[in-house]
Short mmCIF file of C-alpha atoms in Angstrom, two decimals:
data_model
loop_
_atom_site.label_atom_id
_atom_site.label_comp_id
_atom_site.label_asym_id
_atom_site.label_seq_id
_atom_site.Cartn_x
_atom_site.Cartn_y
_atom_site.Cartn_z
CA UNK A 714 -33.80 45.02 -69.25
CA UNK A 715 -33.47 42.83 -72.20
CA UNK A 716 -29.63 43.57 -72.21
CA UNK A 717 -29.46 42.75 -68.56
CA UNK A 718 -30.89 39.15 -69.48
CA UNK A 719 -29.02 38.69 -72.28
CA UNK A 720 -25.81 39.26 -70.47
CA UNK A 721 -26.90 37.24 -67.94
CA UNK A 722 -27.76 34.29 -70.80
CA UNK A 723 -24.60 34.70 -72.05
CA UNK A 724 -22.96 34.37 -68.47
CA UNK A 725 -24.66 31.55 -67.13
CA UNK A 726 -24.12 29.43 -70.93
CA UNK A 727 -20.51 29.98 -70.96
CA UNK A 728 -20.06 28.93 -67.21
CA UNK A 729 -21.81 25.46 -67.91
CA UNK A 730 -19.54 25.08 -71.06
CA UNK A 731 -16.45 26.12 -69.26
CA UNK A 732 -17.12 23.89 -66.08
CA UNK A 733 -18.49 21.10 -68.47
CA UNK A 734 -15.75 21.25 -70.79
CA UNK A 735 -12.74 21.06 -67.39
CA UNK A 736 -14.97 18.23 -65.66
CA UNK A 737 -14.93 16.03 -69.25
CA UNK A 738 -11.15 17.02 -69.36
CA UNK A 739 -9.94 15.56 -66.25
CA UNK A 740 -12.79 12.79 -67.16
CA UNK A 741 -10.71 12.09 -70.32
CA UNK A 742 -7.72 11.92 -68.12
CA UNK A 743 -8.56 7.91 -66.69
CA UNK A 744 -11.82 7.49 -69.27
CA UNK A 745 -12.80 5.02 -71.57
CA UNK A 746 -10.49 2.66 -69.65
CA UNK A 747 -10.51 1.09 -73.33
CA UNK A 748 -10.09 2.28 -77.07
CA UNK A 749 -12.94 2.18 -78.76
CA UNK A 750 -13.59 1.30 -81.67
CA UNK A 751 -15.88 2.08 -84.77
CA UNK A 752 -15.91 0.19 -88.49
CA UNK A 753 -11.98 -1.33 -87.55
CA UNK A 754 -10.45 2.48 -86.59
CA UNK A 755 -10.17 4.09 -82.86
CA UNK A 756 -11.67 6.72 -82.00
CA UNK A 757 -9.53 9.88 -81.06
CA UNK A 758 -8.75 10.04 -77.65
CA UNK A 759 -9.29 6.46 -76.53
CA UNK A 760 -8.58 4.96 -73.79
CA UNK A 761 -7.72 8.23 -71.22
CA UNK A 762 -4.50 9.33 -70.95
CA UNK A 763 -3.58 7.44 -67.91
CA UNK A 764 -4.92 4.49 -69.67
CA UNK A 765 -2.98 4.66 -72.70
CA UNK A 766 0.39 5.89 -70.90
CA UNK A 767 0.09 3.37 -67.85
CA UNK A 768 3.34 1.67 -68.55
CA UNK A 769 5.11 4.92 -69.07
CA UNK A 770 3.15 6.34 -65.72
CA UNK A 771 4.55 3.18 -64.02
CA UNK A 772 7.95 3.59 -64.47
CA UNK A 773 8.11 7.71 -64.33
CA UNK A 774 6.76 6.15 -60.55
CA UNK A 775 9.48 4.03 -59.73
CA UNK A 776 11.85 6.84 -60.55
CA UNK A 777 10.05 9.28 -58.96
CA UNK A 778 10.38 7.14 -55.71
CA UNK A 779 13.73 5.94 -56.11
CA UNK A 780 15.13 9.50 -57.03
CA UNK A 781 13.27 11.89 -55.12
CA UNK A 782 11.34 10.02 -52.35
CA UNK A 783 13.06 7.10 -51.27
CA UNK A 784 16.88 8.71 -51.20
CA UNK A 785 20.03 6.86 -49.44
CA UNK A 786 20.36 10.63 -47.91
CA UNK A 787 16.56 10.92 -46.92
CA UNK A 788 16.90 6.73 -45.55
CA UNK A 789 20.12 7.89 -43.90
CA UNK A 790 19.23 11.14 -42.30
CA UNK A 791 15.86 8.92 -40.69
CA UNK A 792 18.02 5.77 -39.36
CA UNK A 793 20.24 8.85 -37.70
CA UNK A 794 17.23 10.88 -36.25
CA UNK A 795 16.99 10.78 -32.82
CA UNK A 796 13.35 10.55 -32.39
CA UNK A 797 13.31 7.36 -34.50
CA UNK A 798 15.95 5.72 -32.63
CA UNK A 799 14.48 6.58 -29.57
CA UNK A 800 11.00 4.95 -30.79
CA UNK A 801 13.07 2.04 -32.08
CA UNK A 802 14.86 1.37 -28.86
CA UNK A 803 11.80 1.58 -27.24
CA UNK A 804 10.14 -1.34 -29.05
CA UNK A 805 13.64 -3.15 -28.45
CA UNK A 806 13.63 -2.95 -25.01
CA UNK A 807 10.15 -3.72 -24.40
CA UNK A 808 10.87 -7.37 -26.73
CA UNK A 809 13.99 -7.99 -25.24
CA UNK A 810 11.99 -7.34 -21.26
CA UNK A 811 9.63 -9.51 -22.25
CA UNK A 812 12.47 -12.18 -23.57
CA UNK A 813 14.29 -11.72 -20.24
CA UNK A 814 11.06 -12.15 -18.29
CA UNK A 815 10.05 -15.19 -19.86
CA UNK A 816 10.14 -18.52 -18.00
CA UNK A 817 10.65 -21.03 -21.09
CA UNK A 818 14.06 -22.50 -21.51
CA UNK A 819 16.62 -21.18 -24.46
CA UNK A 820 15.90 -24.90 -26.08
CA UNK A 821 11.61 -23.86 -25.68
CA UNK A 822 12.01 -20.97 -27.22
CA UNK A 823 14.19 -22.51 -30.26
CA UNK A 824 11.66 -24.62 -30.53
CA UNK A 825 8.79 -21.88 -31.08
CA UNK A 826 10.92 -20.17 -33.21
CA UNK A 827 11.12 -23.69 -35.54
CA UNK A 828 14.66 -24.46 -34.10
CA UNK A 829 14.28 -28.04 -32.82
CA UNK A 830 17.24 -29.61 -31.05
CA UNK A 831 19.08 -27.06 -30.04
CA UNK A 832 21.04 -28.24 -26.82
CA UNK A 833 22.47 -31.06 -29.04
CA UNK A 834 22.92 -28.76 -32.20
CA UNK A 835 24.94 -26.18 -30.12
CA UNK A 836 26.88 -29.38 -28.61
CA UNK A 837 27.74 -30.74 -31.98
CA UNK A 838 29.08 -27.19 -33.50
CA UNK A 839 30.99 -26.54 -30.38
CA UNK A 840 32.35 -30.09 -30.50
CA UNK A 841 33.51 -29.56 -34.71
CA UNK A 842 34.62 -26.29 -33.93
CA UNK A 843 37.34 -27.89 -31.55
CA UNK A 844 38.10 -30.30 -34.04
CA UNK A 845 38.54 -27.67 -36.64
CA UNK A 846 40.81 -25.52 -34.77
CA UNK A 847 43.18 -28.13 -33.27
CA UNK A 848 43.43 -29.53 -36.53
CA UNK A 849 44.14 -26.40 -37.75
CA UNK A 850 46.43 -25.23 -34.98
CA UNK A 851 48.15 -28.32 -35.65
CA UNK A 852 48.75 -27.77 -39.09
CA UNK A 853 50.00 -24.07 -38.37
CA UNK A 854 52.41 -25.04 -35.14
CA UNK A 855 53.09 -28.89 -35.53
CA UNK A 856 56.93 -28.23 -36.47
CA UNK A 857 57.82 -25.31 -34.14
CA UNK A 858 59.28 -25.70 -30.70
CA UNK A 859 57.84 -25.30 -27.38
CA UNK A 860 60.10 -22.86 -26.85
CA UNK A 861 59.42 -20.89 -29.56
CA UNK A 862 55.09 -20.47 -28.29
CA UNK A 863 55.46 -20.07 -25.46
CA UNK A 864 55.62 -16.56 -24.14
CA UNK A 865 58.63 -14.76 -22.96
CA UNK A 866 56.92 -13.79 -19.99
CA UNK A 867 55.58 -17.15 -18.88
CA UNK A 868 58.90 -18.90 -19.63
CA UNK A 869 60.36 -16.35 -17.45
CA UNK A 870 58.52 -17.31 -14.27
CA UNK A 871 58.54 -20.90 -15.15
CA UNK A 872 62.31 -20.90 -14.98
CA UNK A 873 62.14 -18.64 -11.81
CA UNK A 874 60.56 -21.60 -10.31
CA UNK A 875 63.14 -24.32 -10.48
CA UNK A 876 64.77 -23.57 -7.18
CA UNK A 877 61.69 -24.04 -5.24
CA UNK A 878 61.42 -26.97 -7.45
CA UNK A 879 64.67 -28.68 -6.32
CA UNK A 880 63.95 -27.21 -2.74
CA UNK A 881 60.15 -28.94 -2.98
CA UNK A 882 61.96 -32.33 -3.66
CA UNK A 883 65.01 -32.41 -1.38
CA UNK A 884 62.05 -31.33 1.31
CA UNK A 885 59.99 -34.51 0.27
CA UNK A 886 62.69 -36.78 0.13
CA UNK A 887 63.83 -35.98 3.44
CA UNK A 888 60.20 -36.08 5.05
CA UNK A 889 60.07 -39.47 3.14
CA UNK A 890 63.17 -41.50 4.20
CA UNK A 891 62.94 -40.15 7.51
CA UNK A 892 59.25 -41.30 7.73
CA UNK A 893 58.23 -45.26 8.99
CA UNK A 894 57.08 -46.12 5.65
CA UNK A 895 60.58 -44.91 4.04
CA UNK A 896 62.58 -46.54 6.34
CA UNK A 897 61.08 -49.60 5.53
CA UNK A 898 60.80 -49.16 2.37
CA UNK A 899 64.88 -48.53 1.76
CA UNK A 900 65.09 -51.80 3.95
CA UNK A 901 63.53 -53.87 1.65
CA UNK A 902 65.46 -52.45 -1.16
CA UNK A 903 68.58 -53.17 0.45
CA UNK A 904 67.17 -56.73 1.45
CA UNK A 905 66.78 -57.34 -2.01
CA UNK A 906 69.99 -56.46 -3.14
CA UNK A 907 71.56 -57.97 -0.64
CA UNK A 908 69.70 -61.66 -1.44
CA UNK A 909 70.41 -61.25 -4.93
CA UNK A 910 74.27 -60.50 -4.64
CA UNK A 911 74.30 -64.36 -2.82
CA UNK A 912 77.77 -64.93 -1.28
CA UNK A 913 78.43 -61.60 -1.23
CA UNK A 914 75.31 -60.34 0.25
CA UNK A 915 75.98 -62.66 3.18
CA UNK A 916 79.40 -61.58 3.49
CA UNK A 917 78.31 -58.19 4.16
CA UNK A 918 75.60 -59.04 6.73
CA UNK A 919 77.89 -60.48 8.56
CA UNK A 920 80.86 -57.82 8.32
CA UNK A 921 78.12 -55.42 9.90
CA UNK A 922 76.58 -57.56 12.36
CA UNK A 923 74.35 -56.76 14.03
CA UNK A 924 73.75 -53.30 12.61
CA UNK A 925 71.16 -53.20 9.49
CA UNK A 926 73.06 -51.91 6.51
CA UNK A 927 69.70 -49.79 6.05
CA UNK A 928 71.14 -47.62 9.50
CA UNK A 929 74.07 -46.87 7.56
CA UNK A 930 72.52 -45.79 4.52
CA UNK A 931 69.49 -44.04 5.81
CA UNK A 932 70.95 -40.74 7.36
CA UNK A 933 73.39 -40.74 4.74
CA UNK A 934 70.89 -40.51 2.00
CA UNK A 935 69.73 -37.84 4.29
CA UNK A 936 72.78 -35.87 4.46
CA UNK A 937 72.89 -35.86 0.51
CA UNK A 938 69.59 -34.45 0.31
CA UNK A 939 70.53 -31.68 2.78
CA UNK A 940 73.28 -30.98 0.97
CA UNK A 941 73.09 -27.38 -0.61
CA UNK A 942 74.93 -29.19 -3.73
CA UNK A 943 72.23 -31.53 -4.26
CA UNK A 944 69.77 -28.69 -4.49
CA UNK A 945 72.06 -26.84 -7.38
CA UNK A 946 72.37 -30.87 -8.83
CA UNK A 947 68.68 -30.79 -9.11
CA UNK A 948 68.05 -27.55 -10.31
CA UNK A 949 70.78 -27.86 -13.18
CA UNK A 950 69.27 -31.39 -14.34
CA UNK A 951 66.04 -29.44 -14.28
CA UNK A 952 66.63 -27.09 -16.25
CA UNK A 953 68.95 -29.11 -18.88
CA UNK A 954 65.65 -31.09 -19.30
CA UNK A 955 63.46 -28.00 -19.56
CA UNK A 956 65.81 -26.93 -22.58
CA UNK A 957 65.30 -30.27 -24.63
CA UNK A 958 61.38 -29.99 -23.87
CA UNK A 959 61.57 -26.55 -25.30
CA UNK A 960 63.08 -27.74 -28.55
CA UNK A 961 61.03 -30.71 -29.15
CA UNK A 962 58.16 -29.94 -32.27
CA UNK A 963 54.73 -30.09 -31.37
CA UNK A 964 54.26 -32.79 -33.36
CA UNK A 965 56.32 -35.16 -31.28
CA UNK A 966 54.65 -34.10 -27.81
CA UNK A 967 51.63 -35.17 -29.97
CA UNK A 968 52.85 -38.44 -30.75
CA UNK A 969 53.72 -39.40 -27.68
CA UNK A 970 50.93 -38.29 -25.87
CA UNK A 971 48.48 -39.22 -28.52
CA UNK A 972 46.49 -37.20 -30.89
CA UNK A 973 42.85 -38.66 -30.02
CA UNK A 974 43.84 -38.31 -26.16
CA UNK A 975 44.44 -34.43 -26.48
CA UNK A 976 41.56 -34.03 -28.82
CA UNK A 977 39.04 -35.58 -26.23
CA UNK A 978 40.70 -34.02 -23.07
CA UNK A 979 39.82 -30.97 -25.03
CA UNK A 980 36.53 -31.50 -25.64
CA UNK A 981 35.79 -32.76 -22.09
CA UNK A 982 37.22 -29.64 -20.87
CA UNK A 983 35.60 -27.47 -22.97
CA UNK A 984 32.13 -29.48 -22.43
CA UNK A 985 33.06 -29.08 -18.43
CA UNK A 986 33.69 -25.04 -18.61
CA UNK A 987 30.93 -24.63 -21.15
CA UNK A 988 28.00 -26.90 -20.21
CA UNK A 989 26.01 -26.32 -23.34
CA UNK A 990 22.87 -28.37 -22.89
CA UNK A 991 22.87 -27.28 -18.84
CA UNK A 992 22.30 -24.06 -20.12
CA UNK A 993 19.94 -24.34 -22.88
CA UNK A 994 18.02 -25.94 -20.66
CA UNK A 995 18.04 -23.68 -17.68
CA UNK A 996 14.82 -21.00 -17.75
CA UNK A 997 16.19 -17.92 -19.75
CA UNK A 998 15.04 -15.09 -16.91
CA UNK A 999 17.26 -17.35 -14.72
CA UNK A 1000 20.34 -16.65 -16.48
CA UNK A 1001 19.77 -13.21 -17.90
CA UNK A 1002 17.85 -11.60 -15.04
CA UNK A 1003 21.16 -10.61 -13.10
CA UNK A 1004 21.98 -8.64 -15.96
CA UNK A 1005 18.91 -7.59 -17.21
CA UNK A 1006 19.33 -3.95 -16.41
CA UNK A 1007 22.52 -3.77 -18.28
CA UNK A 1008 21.17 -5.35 -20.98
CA UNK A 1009 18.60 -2.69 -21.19
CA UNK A 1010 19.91 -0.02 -20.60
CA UNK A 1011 24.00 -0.71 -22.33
CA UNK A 1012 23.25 -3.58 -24.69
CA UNK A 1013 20.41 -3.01 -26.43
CA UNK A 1014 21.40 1.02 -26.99
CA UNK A 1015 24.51 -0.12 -28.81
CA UNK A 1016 22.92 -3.01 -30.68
CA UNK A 1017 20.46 -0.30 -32.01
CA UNK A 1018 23.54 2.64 -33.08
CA UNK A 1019 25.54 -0.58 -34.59
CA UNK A 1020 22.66 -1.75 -37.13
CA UNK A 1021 21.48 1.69 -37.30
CA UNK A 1022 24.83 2.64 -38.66
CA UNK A 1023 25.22 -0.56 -40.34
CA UNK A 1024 21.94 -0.30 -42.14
CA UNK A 1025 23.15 3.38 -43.09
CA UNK A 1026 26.05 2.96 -44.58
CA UNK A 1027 25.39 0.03 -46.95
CA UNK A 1028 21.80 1.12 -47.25
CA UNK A 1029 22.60 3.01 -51.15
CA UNK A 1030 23.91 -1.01 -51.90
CA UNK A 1031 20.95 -2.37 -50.41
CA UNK A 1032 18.48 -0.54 -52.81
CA UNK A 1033 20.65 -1.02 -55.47
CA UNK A 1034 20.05 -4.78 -54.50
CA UNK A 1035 16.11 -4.27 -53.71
CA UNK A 1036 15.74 -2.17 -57.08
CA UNK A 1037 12.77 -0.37 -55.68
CA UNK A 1038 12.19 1.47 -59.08
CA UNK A 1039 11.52 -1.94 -60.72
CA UNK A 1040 9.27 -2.77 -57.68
CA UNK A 1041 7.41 0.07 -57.74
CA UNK A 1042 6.98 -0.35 -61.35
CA UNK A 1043 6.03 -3.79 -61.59
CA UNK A 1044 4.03 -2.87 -58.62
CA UNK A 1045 1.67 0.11 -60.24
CA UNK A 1046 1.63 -1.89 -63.10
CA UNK A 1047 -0.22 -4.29 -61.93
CA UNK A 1048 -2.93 -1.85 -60.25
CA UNK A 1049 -6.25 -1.41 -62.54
CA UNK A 1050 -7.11 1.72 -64.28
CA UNK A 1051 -10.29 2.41 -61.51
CA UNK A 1052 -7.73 1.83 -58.71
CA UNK A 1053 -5.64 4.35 -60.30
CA UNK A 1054 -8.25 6.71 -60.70
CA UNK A 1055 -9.19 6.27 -56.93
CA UNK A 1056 -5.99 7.15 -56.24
CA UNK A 1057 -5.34 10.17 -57.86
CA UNK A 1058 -8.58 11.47 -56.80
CA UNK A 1059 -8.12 10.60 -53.42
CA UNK A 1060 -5.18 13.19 -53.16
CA UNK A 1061 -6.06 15.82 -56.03
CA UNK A 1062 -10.07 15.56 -56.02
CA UNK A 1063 -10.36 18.97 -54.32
CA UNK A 1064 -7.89 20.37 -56.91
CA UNK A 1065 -10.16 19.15 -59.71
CA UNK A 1066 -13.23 20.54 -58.41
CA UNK A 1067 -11.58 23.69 -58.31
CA UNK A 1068 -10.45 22.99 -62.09
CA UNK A 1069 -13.82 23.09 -62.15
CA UNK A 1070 -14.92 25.73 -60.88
CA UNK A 1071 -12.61 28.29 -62.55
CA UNK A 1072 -13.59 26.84 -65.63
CA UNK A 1073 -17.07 27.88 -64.61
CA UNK A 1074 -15.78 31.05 -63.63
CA UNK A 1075 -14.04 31.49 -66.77
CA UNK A 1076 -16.95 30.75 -69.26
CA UNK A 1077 -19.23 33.05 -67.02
CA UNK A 1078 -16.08 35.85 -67.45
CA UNK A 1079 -16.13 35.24 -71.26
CA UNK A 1080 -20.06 34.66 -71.98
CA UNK A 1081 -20.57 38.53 -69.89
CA UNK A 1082 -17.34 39.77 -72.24
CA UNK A 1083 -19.26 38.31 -75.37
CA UNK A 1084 -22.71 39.29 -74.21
CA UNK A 1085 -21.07 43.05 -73.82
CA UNK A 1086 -19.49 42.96 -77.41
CA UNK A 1087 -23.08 41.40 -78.98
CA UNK A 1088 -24.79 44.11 -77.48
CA UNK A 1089 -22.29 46.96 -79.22
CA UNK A 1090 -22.35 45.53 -82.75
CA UNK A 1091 -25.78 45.49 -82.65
#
């Protein structure tokens, strides 16, 4: 019986020295935060470990992270999963709904978002971007011909339309001097050249009589414009004009019609088809609604897949740029040794207590071996 107990003894001491001993090691791990010291020397194993290697701790972190947690491939393969872009269009479509539904005007919501001004902003950059590119296009085309920018295509049916040209003229010419007003209108004209001439003038009123020299005149101006020749006439001076307006420069149709005149005819035209402050100020579900379904359901898909796949392939450069392992250093680095501590017995503390515990079980295995041998070489 005496044996029994003494094995027993034996067990129970060397389980309290074996779990004691593991508990005060993974104490020793994070404690004294501090070295100690005693008469100007440390004492041997102060601070902890953890304590006395934090720096190197911190940055084995940052690499840890940046090498084997935070990946390009493991960021990549996530952007590219389907379930996340499906959770991320999700949220986009229920922010862009709720943009399409609202009733505040483009310019109120610039202003929440700390844009103030933004019909007359908008104005002023469409406005110098007109200026920039005629100046520009001026620069670039001022000494080549009309001829030579305007398509092949478009000269072709401008060209095609000098008969109906001539033919539109010789038409209106007719209706005109047959009309009241052109009669009376080619008398005058002959009035007045007949009063000027003096002598001669009268000389020819009276060699006519009473017959108007404007009857005489009148039908044949008609006949000339109902001439088929007059037509051809008109249609060749037509088109020898059209061929020196194709080789003057840009430049000089500028100068004569005047730089700032084309410059604002631009900009009210442009103003006119793009109303900028109209709009701005106009409710936003009033303009978007009619194509709020395609929005949702085209727009903001595609938006997603382009900066998903954007994001993707520069995200490697973008870390590089981020340099996560420095963050994460600096980062742990600044935690304290308790927080630490918290945190690496948050996620191991059921590991140590089963340190622990085979310790125990250990120095209870060896205090029954040495209680066995005792008893033998006694």
């Amino acid at each position: 019986m005496n044996v029994f107990l003494m094995i027993v003894f034996m067990m129970v001491i060397g389980a309290i020295i074996g779990g004691v001993t593991n508990h005060l090691a993974i104490k020793m791990l994070f404690r004294p935060y501090k070295a100690i010291y005693i008469g100007g020397k440390r004492l041997p194993f102060t601070p902890g470990l953890i304590p006395k290697r934090r720096e190197e701790l911190a940055f084995q972190m940052g690499r840890t992270v940046v090498e084997h947690l935070l990946t390009p491939e493991s960021l990549k393969q996530k952007l590219r999963d389907e379930s996340f872009v499906r959770t991320i269009e999700g949220w986009a479509r229920e922010e862009v709904a709720k943009l399409l539904d609202t009733e505040k005007s483009f310019n109120e919501i610039a202003e929440h978002l700390g844009i103030h001004n933004l019909d007359e902003v908008a104005e002023e950059k469409l406005i110098s971007l007109i200026e920039k590119k005629y100046v520009s296009l001026l620069d670039e085309l001022g000494a080549k011909e009309i001829g030579h920018l305007i398509p092949e295509e478009l000269l072709s049916k401008i060209e095609m339309k000098f008969p109906e040209v001539a033919e539109f003229i010789t038409e209106k010419g007719i209706e005109y001097f047959e009309s009241k007003e052109g009669k009376l209108r080619l008398k005058r004209m002959v009035d007045d050249f007949l009063a000027t001439r003096g002598m001669l003038g009268n000389m020819v009123q009276m060699f006519l009589g009473n017959t108007s020299l404007m009857d005489k005149i009148q039908p044949e101006i008609i006949k000339f414009l109902k001439n088929p020749g007059t037509k051809e006439l008109l249609h060749s001076l037509i088109e020898k004009e059209w061929n020196k307006v194709k080789s003057w420069e840009v430049h000089r149709v500028v100068d004569q019609v005047g730089s700032e005149k084309i410059l604002s005819f631009l900009k009210e035209q442009t103003l006119h088809i793009f109303p900028v402050k109209k709009y701005l100020a106009t409710p936003a579900n009033m303009v978007l609604l009619p194509y709020k379904a395609r929005i949702l359901e085209d727009y903001v898909p595609k938006g997603i897949e382009m900066v998903g796949e954007l994001v993707a392939n520069h995200v490697e450069k973008m870390m590089k740029s981020l340099k996560l392992e420095e963050i994460v250093k600096d980062q742990v680095g600044t935690f304290s040794v308790e927080r630490l501590e918290e945190m690496v017995l948050g996620i191991s503390k059921r590991e140590f207590k089963m340190i622990t515990y085979l310790g125990a079980l250990l120095g209870g295995i060896i205090g029954i071996f040495q209680g066995i041998i005792a008893q033998f070489l006694q």
